[in-house]
Amino acid sequence: TYITERGDRSDTTEGAYAVLKDKRTGLKGVVVVVHMPHGMQTELRLGTYSSDVARAYRGILKGARHLANSLQRTYEADWMIVVGDWNLNLKNAWVQTYLKVQFPRFRVNFKAPYPRAGTFHKDLIDLALLWGVYTPRNPVIHSHDTGFDHAGWSQHLLPQV
């Protein structure tokens, strides 16, 4: 937990992960799902981590990276995906740089030109970091479901061989 930008204590931060094996190809993969805190974009952009939420963001990010890499080594996985709501707008150049520095072995699944409508209104904050797979084209963003502020997306991923 952490203190949010509103001064409240957050609920616990949770994620999910899976190690998968394709029965046809024998390729193994790791998927880590995250839902990152919000309200710390300026601190991350400036490299100042004075708030609890900014420190929590960095800690959760480090934990997700460590988990993905550890599972990849343990299971000798051929590919990894770290996916979720990053609460950082990928359309901003500093976000692309920040993610590349934090996950140097990974690529973002969206490439420029980015879609006009994002996964959260106009912002593109739901994305995947990929290692060992490639994407022939950008994800397709779906219509918003009633009662949900994010739009889902789907994308075809292929193993990098």
GROMACS .gro file of C-alpha atoms in nm:
model
  161
    1THR     CA    1   0.000   0.000   0.000
    2TYR     CA    2   0.101   0.363  -0.035
    3ILE     CA    3  -0.037   0.712   0.027
    4THR     CA    4  -0.217   0.834  -0.286
    5GLU     CA    5  -0.198   1.183  -0.436
    6ARG     CA    6  -0.524   1.260  -0.244
    7GLY     CA    7  -0.365   1.164   0.089
    8ASP     CA    8  -0.555   0.836   0.129
    9ARG     CA    9  -0.400   0.495   0.186
   10SER     CA   10  -0.428   0.281  -0.126
   11ASP     CA   11  -0.566  -0.067  -0.138
   12THR     CA   12  -0.308  -0.342  -0.177
   13THR     CA   13  -0.128  -0.350  -0.510
   14GLU     CA   14  -0.175  -0.679  -0.687
   15GLY     CA   15  -0.076  -0.832  -1.014
   16ALA     CA   16  -0.091  -1.165  -1.185
   17TYR     CA   17   0.153  -1.381  -1.373
   18ALA     CA   18   0.162  -1.704  -1.569
   19VAL     CA   19   0.420  -1.929  -1.728
   20LEU     CA   20   0.286  -2.088  -2.044
   21LYS     CA   21   0.399  -2.360  -2.283
   22ASP     CA   22   0.270  -2.396  -2.638
   23LYS     CA   23   0.195  -2.767  -2.690
   24ARG     CA   24   0.252  -2.738  -3.066
   25THR     CA   25   0.586  -2.556  -3.068
   26GLY     CA   26   0.719  -2.625  -2.719
   27LEU     CA   27   0.793  -2.253  -2.678
   28LYS     CA   28   0.756  -2.122  -2.323
   29GLY     CA   29   0.649  -1.774  -2.223
   30VAL     CA   30   0.598  -1.550  -1.924
   31VAL     CA   31   0.310  -1.305  -1.884
   32VAL     CA   32   0.310  -1.052  -1.600
   33VAL     CA   33   0.005  -0.826  -1.555
   34VAL     CA   34   0.031  -0.494  -1.369
   35HIS     CA   35  -0.198  -0.210  -1.267
   36MET     CA   36   0.026   0.079  -1.180
   37PRO     CA   37  -0.052   0.374  -0.951
   38HIS     CA   38  -0.153   0.709  -1.099
   39GLY     CA   39  -0.087   1.069  -1.005
   40MET     CA   40   0.294   1.070  -1.023
   41GLN     CA   41   0.365   1.142  -1.390
   42THR     CA   42   0.537   1.477  -1.327
   43GLU     CA   43   0.767   1.326  -1.064
   44LEU     CA   44   0.865   1.039  -1.292
   45ARG     CA   45   0.924   1.277  -1.584
   46LEU     CA   46   1.144   1.505  -1.372
   47GLY     CA   47   1.319   1.222  -1.185
   48THR     CA   48   1.200   1.349  -0.846
   49TYR     CA   49   1.047   1.080  -0.629
   50SER     CA   50   0.929   1.273  -0.325
   51SER     CA   51   0.574   1.139  -0.294
   52ASP     CA   52   0.479   0.799  -0.162
   53VAL     CA   53   0.291   0.726  -0.485
   54ALA     CA   54   0.600   0.797  -0.701
   55ARG     CA   55   0.815   0.575  -0.480
   56ALA     CA   56   0.546   0.305  -0.492
   57TYR     CA   57   0.533   0.328  -0.873
   58ARG     CA   58   0.908   0.274  -0.897
   59GLY     CA   59   0.895  -0.014  -0.650
   60ILE     CA   60   0.607  -0.190  -0.824
   61LEU     CA   61   0.775  -0.141  -1.162
   62LYS     CA   62   1.102  -0.285  -1.030
   63GLY     CA   63   0.913  -0.581  -0.883
   64ALA     CA   64   0.733  -0.654  -1.211
   65ARG     CA   65   1.061  -0.638  -1.405
   66HIS     CA   66   1.235  -0.862  -1.151
   67LEU     CA   67   0.947  -1.113  -1.153
   68ALA     CA   68   0.938  -1.135  -1.535
   69ASN     CA   69   1.314  -1.175  -1.566
   70SER     CA   70   1.332  -1.426  -1.279
   71LEU     CA   71   1.053  -1.641  -1.426
   72GLN     CA   72   1.217  -1.623  -1.769
   73ARG     CA   73   1.546  -1.753  -1.628
   74THR     CA   74   1.386  -2.016  -1.403
   75TYR     CA   75   1.166  -2.163  -1.677
   76GLU     CA   76   1.403  -2.085  -1.966
   77ALA     CA   77   1.117  -1.901  -2.135
   78ASP     CA   78   1.147  -1.798  -2.500
   79TRP     CA   79   0.938  -1.483  -2.463
   80MET     CA   80   0.797  -1.242  -2.204
   81ILE     CA   81   0.511  -0.993  -2.193
   82VAL     CA   82   0.458  -0.737  -1.916
   83VAL     CA   83   0.114  -0.590  -1.979
   84GLY     CA   84  -0.130  -0.363  -1.802
   85ASP     CA   85  -0.247  -0.016  -1.715
   86TRP     CA   86   0.078   0.181  -1.678
   87ASN     CA   87  -0.094   0.515  -1.611
   88LEU     CA   88   0.166   0.683  -1.834
   89ASN     CA   89   0.067   0.815  -2.176
   90LEU     CA   90   0.284   0.640  -2.435
   91LYS     CA   91   0.217   0.926  -2.678
   92ASN     CA   92   0.460   1.137  -2.470
   93ALA     CA   93   0.824   1.091  -2.579
   94TRP     CA   94   0.951   1.094  -2.217
   95VAL     CA   95   0.729   0.790  -2.138
   96GLN     CA   96   0.884   0.592  -2.424
   97THR     CA   97   1.231   0.678  -2.292
   98TYR     CA   98   1.135   0.601  -1.932
   99LEU     CA   99   1.000   0.256  -2.022
  100LYS     CA  100   1.307   0.178  -2.236
  101VAL     CA  101   1.539   0.269  -1.949
  102GLN     CA  102   1.335   0.064  -1.699
  103PHE     CA  103   1.293  -0.237  -1.932
  104PRO     CA  104   1.600  -0.224  -2.160
  105ARG     CA  105   1.546  -0.571  -2.307
  106PHE     CA  106   1.180  -0.503  -2.397
  107ARG     CA  107   0.993  -0.320  -2.676
  108VAL     CA  108   0.656  -0.149  -2.647
  109ASN     CA  109   0.379  -0.315  -2.848
  110PHE     CA  110   0.249   0.016  -2.993
  111LYS     CA  111   0.454   0.194  -3.259
  112ALA     CA  112   0.412   0.538  -3.414
  113PRO     CA  113   0.191   0.652  -3.569
  114TYR     CA  114  -0.022   0.602  -3.259
  115PRO     CA  115  -0.399   0.576  -3.276
  116ARG     CA  116  -0.586   0.904  -3.229
  117ALA     CA  117  -0.818   0.757  -2.966
  118GLY     CA  118  -0.631   0.586  -2.687
  119THR     CA  119  -0.713   0.313  -2.441
  120PHE     CA  120  -0.810   0.578  -2.183
  121HIS     CA  121  -0.993   0.852  -2.369
  122LYS     CA  122  -0.721   1.011  -2.587
  123ASP     CA  123  -0.430   0.873  -2.380
  124LEU     CA  124  -0.255   0.545  -2.457
  125ILE     CA  125  -0.187   0.411  -2.106
  126ASP     CA  126  -0.269   0.041  -2.148
  127LEU     CA  127   0.013  -0.134  -2.327
  128ALA     CA  128   0.248  -0.430  -2.331
  129LEU     CA  129   0.624  -0.457  -2.308
  130LEU     CA  130   0.750  -0.742  -2.523
  131TRP     CA  131   1.061  -0.958  -2.530
  132GLY     CA  132   1.109  -1.250  -2.768
  133VAL     CA  133   0.792  -1.178  -2.968
  134TYR     CA  134   0.718  -0.930  -3.242
  135THR     CA  135   0.407  -0.759  -3.367
  136PRO     CA  136   0.332  -0.736  -3.738
  137ARG     CA  137   0.108  -0.432  -3.673
  138ASN     CA  138  -0.026  -0.208  -3.398
  139PRO     CA  139  -0.298  -0.334  -3.167
  140VAL     CA  140  -0.661  -0.279  -3.260
  141ILE     CA  141  -0.830  -0.064  -2.996
  142HIS     CA  142  -1.186  -0.176  -2.924
  143SER     CA  143  -1.489   0.035  -2.835
  144HIS     CA  144  -1.538   0.132  -2.472
  145ASP     CA  145  -1.768  -0.097  -2.277
  146THR     CA  146  -2.041   0.074  -2.080
  147GLY     CA  147  -1.929   0.146  -1.725
  148PHE     CA  148  -1.558   0.105  -1.797
  149ASP     CA  149  -1.331   0.401  -1.868
  150HIS     CA  150  -1.064   0.204  -2.058
  151ALA     CA  151  -1.091   0.052  -2.405
  152GLY     CA  152  -0.948  -0.292  -2.457
  153TRP     CA  153  -0.719  -0.384  -2.741
  154SER     CA  154  -0.612  -0.697  -2.922
  155GLN     CA  155  -0.299  -0.778  -3.112
  156HIS     CA  156  -0.143  -1.068  -3.297
  157LEU     CA  157   0.199  -1.162  -3.156
  158LEU     CA  158   0.448  -1.393  -3.323
  159PRO     CA  159   0.753  -1.564  -3.175
  160GLN     CA  160   1.085  -1.411  -3.267
  161VAL     CA  161   1.290  -1.687  -3.427
   0.00000   0.00000   0.00000
